[in-house]
GROMACS .gro file of C-alpha atoms in nm:
model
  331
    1UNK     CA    1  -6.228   3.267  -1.801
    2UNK     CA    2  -6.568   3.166  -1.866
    3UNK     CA    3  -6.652   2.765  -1.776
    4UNK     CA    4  -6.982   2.543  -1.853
    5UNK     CA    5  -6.989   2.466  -1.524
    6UNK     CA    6  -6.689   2.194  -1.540
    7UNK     CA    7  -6.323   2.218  -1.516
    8UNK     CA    8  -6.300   2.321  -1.914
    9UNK     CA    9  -6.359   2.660  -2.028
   10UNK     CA   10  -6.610   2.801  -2.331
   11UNK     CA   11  -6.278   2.779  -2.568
   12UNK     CA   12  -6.159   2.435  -2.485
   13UNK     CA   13  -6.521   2.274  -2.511
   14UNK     CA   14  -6.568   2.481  -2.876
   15UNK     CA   15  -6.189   2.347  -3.005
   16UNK     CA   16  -6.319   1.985  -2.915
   17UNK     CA   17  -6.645   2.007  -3.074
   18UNK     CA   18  -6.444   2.194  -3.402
   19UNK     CA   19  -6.201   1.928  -3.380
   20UNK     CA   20  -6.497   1.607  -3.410
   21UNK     CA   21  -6.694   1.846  -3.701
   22UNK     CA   22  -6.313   1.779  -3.870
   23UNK     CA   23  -6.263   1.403  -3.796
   24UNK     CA   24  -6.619   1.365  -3.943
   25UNK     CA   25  -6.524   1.550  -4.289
   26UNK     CA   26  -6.186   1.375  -4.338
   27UNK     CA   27  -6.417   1.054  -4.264
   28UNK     CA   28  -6.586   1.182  -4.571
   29UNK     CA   29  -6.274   1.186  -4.779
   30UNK     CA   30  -6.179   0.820  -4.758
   31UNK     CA   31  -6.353   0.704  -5.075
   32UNK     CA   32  -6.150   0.996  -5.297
   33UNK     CA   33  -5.827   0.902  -5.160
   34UNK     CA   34  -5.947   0.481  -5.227
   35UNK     CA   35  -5.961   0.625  -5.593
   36UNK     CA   36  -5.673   0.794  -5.594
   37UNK     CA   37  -5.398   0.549  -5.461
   38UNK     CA   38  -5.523   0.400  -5.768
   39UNK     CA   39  -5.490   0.636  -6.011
   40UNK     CA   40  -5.184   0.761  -5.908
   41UNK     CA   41  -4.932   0.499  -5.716
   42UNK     CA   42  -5.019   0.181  -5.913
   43UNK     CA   43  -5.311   0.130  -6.157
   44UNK     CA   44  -5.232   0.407  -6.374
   45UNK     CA   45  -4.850   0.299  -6.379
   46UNK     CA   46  -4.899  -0.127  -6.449
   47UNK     CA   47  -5.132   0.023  -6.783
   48UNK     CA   48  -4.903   0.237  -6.876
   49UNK     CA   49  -4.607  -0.103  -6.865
   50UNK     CA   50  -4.880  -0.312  -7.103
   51UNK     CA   51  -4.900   0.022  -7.362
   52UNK     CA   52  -4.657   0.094  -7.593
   53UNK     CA   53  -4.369   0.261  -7.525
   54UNK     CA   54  -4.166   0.263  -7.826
   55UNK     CA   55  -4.157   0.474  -8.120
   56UNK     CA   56  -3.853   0.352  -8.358
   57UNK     CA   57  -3.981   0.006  -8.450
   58UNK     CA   58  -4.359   0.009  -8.556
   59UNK     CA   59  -4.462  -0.217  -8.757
   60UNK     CA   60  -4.822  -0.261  -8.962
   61UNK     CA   61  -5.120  -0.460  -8.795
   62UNK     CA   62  -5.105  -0.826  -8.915
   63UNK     CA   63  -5.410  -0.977  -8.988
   64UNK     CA   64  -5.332  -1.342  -8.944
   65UNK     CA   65  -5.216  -1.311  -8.562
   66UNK     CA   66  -5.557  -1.364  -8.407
   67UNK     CA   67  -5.855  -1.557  -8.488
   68UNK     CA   68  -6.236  -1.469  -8.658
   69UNK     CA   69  -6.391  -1.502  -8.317
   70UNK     CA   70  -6.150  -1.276  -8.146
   71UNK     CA   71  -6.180  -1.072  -8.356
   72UNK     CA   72  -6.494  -1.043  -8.346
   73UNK     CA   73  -6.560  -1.034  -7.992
   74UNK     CA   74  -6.308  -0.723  -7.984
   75UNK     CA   75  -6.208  -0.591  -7.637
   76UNK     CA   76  -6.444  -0.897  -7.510
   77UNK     CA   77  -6.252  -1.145  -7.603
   78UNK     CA   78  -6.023  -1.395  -7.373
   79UNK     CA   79  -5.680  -1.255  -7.481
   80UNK     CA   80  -5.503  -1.525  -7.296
   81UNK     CA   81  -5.565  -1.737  -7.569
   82UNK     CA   82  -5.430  -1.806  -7.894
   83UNK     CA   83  -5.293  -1.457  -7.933
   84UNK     CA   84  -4.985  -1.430  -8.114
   85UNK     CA   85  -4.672  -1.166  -8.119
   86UNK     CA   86  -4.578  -0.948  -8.352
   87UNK     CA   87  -4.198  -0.921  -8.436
   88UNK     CA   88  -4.065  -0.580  -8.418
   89UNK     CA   89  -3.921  -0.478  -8.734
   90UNK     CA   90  -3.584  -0.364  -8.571
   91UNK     CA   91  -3.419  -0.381  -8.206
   92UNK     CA   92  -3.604  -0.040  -8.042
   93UNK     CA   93  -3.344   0.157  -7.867
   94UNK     CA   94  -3.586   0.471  -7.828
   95UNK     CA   95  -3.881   0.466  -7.534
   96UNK     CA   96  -4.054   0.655  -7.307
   97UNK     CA   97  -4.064   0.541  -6.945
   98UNK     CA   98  -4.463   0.477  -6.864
   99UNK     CA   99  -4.337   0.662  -6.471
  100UNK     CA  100  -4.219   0.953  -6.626
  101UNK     CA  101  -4.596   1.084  -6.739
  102UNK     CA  102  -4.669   1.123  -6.390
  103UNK     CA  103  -4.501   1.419  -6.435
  104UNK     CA  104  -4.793   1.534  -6.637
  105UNK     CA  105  -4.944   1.511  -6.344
  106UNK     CA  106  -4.751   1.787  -6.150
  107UNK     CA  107  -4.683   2.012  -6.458
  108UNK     CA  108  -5.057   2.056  -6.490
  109UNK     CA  109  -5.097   2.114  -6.086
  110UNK     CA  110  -4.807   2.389  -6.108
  111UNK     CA  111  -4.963   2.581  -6.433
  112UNK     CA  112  -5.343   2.498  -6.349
  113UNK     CA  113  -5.323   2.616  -5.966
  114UNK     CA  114  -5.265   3.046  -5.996
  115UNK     CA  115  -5.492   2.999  -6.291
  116UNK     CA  116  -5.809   2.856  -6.086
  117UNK     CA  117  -5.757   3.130  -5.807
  118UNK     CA  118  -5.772   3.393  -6.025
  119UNK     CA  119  -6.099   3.199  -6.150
  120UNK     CA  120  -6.222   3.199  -5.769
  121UNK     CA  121  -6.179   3.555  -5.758
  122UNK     CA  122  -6.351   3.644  -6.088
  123UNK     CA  123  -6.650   3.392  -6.015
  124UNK     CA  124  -6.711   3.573  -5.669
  125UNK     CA  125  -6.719   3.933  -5.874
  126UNK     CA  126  -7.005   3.819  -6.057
  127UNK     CA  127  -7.135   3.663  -5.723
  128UNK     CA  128  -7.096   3.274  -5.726
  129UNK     CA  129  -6.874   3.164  -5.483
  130UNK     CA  130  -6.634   2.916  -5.469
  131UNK     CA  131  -6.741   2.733  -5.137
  132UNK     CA  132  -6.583   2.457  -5.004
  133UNK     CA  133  -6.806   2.160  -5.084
  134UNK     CA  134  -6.813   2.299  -5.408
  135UNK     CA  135  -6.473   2.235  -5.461
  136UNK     CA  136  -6.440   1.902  -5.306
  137UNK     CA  137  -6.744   1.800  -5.499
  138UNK     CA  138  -6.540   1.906  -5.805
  139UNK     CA  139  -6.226   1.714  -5.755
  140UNK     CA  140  -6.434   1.448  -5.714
  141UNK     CA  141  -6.620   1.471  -6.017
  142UNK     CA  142  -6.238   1.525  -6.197
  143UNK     CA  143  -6.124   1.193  -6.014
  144UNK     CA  144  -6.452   0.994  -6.193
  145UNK     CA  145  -6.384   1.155  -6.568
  146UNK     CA  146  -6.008   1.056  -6.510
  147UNK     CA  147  -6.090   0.682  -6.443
  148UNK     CA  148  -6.295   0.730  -6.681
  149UNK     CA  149  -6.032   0.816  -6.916
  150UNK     CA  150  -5.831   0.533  -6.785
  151UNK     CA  151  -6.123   0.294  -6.869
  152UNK     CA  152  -6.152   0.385  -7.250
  153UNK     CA  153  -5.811   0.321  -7.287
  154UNK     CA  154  -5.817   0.013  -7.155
  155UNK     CA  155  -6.088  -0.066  -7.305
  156UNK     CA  156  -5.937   0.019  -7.686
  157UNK     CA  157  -5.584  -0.148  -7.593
  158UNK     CA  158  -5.786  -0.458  -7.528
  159UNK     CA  159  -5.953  -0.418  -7.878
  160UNK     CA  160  -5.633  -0.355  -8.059
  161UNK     CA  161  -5.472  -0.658  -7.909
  162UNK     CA  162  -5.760  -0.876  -8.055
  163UNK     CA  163  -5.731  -0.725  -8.369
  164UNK     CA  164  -5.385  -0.714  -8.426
  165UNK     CA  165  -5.180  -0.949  -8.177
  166UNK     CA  166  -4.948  -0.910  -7.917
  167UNK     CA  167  -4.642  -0.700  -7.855
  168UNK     CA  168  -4.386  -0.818  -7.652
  169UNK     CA  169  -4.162  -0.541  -7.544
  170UNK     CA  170  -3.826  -0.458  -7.287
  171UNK     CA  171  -3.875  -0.238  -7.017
  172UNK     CA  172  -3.564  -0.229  -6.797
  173UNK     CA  173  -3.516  -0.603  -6.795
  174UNK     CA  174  -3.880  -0.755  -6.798
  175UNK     CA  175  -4.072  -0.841  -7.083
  176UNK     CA  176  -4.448  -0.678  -7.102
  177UNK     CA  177  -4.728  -0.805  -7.291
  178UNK     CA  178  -4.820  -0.469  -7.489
  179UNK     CA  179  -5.045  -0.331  -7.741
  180UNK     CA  180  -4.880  -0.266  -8.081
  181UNK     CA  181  -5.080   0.014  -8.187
  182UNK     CA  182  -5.224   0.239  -7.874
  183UNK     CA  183  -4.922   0.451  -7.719
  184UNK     CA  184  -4.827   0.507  -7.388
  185UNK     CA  185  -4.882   0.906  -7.456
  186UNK     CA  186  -5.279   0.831  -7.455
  187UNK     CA  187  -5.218   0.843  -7.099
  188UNK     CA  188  -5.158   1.210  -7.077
  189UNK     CA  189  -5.473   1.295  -7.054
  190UNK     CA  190  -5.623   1.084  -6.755
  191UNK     CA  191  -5.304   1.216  -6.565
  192UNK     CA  192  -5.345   1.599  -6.633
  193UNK     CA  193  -5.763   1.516  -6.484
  194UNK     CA  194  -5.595   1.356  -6.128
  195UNK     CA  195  -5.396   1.668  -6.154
  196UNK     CA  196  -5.691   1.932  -6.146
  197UNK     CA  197  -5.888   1.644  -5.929
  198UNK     CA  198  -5.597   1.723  -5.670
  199UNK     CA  199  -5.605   2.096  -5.742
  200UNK     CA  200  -5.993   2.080  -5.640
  201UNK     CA  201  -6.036   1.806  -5.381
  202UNK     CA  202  -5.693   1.811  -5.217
  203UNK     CA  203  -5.590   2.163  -5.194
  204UNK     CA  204  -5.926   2.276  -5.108
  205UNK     CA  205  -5.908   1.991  -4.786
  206UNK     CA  206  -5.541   2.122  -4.715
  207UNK     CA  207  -5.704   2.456  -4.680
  208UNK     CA  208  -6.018   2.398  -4.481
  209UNK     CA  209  -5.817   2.195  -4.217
  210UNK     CA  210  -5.598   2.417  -4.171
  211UNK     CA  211  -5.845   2.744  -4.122
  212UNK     CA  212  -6.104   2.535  -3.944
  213UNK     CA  213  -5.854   2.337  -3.664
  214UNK     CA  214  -5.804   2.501  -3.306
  215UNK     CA  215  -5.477   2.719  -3.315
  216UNK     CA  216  -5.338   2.460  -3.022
  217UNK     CA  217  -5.482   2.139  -3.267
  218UNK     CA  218  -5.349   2.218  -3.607
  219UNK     CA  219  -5.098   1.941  -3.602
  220UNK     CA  220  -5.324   1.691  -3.489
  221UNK     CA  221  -5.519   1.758  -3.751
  222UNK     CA  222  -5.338   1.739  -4.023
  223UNK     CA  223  -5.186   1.412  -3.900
  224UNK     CA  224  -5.551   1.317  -3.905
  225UNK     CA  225  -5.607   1.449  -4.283
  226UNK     CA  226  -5.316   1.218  -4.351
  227UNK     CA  227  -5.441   0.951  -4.149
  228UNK     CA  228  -5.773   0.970  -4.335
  229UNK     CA  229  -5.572   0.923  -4.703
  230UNK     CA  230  -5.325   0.608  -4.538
  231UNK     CA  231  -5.668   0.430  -4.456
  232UNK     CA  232  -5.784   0.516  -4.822
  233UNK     CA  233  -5.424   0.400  -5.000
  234UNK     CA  234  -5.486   0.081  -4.770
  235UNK     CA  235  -5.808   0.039  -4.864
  236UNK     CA  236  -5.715   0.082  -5.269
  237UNK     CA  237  -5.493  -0.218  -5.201
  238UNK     CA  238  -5.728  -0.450  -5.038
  239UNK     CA  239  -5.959  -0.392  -5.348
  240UNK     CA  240  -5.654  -0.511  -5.615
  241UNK     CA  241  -5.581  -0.782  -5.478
  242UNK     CA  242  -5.981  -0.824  -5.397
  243UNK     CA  243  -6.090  -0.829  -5.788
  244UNK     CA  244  -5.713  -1.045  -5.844
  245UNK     CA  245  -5.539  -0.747  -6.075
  246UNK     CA  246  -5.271  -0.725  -5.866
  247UNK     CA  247  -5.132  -1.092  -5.833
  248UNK     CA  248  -4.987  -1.126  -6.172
  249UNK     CA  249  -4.784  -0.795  -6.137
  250UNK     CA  250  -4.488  -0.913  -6.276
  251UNK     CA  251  -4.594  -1.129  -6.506
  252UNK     CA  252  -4.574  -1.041  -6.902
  253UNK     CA  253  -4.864  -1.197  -7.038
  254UNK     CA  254  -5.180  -1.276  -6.811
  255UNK     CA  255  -5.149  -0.905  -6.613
  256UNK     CA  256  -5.404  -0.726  -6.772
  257UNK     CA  257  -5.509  -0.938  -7.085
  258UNK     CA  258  -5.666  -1.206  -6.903
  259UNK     CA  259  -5.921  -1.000  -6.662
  260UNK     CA  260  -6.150  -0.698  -6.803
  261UNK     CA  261  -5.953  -0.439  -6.667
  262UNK     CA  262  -6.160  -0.143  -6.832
  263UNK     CA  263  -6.416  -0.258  -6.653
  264UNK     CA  264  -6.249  -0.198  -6.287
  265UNK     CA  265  -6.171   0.112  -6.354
  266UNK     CA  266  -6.546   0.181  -6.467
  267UNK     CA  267  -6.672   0.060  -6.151
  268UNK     CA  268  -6.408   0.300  -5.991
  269UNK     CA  269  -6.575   0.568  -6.198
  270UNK     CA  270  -6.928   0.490  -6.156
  271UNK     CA  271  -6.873   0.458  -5.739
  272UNK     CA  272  -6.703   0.797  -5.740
  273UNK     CA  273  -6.993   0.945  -5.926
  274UNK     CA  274  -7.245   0.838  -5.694
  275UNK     CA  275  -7.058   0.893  -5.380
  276UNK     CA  276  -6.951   1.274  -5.503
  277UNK     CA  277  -7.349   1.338  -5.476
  278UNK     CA  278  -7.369   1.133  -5.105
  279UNK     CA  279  -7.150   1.383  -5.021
  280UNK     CA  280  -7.353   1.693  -5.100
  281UNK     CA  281  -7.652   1.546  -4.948
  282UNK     CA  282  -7.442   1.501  -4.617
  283UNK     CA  283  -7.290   1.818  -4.628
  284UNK     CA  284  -7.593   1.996  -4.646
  285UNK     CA  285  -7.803   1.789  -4.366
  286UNK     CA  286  -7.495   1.777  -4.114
  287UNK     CA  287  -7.330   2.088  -3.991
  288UNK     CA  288  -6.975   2.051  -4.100
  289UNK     CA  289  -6.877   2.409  -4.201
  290UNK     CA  290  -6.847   2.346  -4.546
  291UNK     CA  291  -7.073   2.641  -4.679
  292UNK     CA  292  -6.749   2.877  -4.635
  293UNK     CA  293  -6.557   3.053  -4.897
  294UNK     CA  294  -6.183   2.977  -4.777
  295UNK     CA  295  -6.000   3.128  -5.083
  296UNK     CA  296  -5.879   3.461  -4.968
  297UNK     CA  297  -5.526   3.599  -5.113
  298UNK     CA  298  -5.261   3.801  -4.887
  299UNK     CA  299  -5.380   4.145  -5.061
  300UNK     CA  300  -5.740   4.088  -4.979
  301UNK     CA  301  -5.678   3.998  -4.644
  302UNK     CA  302  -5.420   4.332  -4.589
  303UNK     CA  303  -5.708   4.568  -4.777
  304UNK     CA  304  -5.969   4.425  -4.548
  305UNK     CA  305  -5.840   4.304  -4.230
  306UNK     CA  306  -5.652   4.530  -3.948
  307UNK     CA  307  -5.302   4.422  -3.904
  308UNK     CA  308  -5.289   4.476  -3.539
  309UNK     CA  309  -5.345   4.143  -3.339
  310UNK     CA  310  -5.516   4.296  -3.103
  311UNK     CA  311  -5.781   4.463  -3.345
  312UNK     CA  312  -6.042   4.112  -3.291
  313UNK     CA  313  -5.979   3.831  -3.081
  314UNK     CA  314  -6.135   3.630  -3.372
  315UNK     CA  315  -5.892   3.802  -3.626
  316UNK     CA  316  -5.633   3.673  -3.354
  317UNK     CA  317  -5.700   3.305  -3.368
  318UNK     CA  318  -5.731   3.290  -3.713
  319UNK     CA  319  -5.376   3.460  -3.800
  320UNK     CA  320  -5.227   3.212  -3.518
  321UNK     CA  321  -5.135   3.529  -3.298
  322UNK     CA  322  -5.245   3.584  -2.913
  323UNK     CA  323  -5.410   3.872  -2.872
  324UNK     CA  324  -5.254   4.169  -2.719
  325UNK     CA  325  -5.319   4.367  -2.414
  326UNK     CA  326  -5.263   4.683  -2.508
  327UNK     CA  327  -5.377   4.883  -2.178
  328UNK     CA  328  -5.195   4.631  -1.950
  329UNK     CA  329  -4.877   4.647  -2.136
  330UNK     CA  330  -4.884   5.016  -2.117
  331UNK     CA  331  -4.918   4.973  -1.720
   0.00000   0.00000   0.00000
């Protein structure tokens, strides 16, 4: 066993230096995961409460409800004030739950996923591969168009509301200030965008930890990968309840009609944006082994690889299998 002239050998000294190369990339991934808890555990969900949900009782947009100047000032406007409520037609009995298009969210995962490998493969035919910071950058680029999504519908709920009124509708047993006109399935899209953000950003950083951690580390780091996205969802919460969208939660009316939403999630967008291209830069002046192409399926690994363990000791570690002695077990 070869040493550096201390106690630890060449192998333990190379997993530890592997292992800080890791903590440093999962550092990295903070910011997408601050952007995500938002997308996907909360923001995303208290819209889709204030859009609405049913489908049995529309009525036509009034056009004595809300004032000249709101009206004018559109999306702009204070909606806290003098807006009235439209009175549904008949008692809805027919809605769709604003949770259940989350859903969208893993649908699109499940049917996107085998498609985009079988995109890796053809891509690296015609010679561009699919390396990792590619991918991650990706997601990340995903994550920005889906708050952007999220921002243009805020942005036109707030406009409707000026132009038409109020709609005060039942969810469960808690009344929600809604718009009358923009419907909750306008959310679809921003959802099925987190969902190839994750296929991109979050599968691609399952992967790399898991082919780049020491053999005798690979729990510790993916506790740390996890660690990395707690810190984020914390983060995501400090910043609600820094910009004040989160302490009117329950409430019906002043929620998200008396604060320019559309513009949070804008700044969400804009700060992903920019950070997706820090990321690049610091990829490519720090050595963090992100220039690999991890995307390898069982049959190309079986055509190209020996199956004995004992064929590389390299092969070895990467499979997760000691290496065999073949002469000494003949002995």
């Amino acid at each position: 066993m070869e040493h550096e002239g201390g106690e630890f050998n060449v192998n333990q000294i190379e997993d530890v230096r592997r292992l800080w190369k890791l903590c440093k990339v999962f550092l990295l991934t903070i910011p997408y995961w601050v952007c995500y808890s938002q997308m996907v555990f909360s923001v995303f969900l208290l819209q889709g409460l204030h859009l609405r949900v049913h489908f049995d009782n529309l009525t036509a947009c009034p056009s004595n409800l809300t004032t000249s100047t709101i009206k004018a000032e559109g999306a702009g406007a204070n909606l806290c004030l003098n807006i009235s409520y439209i009175e549904p037609s008949i008692e809805s009995k027919f809605l769709i739950p604003p949770a259940s298009l989350a859903a969208f969210n893993a649908i699109f995962i499940v049917l996107f996923l085998p498609l985009i490998q079988k995109c890796y493969r053809f891509l690296s035919k015609k010679g561009i591969e699919a390396l990792t910071w590619r991918r991650l950058w990706l997601g990340m680029l995903l994550a920005s168009l889906a708050l952007s999504a999220a921002g243009l519908l805020e942005y036109f709920r707030r406009k409707n509301i000026a132009e038409c009124g109020l709609f005060r509708q039942v969810i469960g047993i808690t009344h929600y200030d809604a718009s009358p006109g923009i419907s909750v399935l306008w959310q679809i899209p921003q959802y099925c965008l987190v969902g190839a953000s994750e296929v991109f950003f979050v599968v691609t950083g399952i992967e790399y930890a898991y082919f780049e951690s020491p053999i005798n580390m690979q729990g510790i780091v993916m506790g740390l990968l996890w660690l990395a996205r707690g810190i984020g969802n914390l983060i995501g919460i400090a910043l609600l309840y820094r910009f004040q969208y989160s302490e009117n939660i329950l409430s019906s009316s002043k929620y998200l009609d008396c604060d320019r939403f559309d513009w949070y999630f804008f700044i969400l967008a804009i700060f992903m944006l920019i950070f997706s291209f820090i990321f690049i830069c610091i990829s490519k002046c720090c050595d963090l082994s992100l220039d690999s192409v991890i995307v390898e399926t069982h049959q190309k690994r079986n055509n190209s690889e020996p199956e004995s363990a004992s064929a590389t000791p390299q092969l070895a570690r990467r499979r997760g299998v000691r290496p065999v002695n073949f002469e000494s077990s003949v002995e």
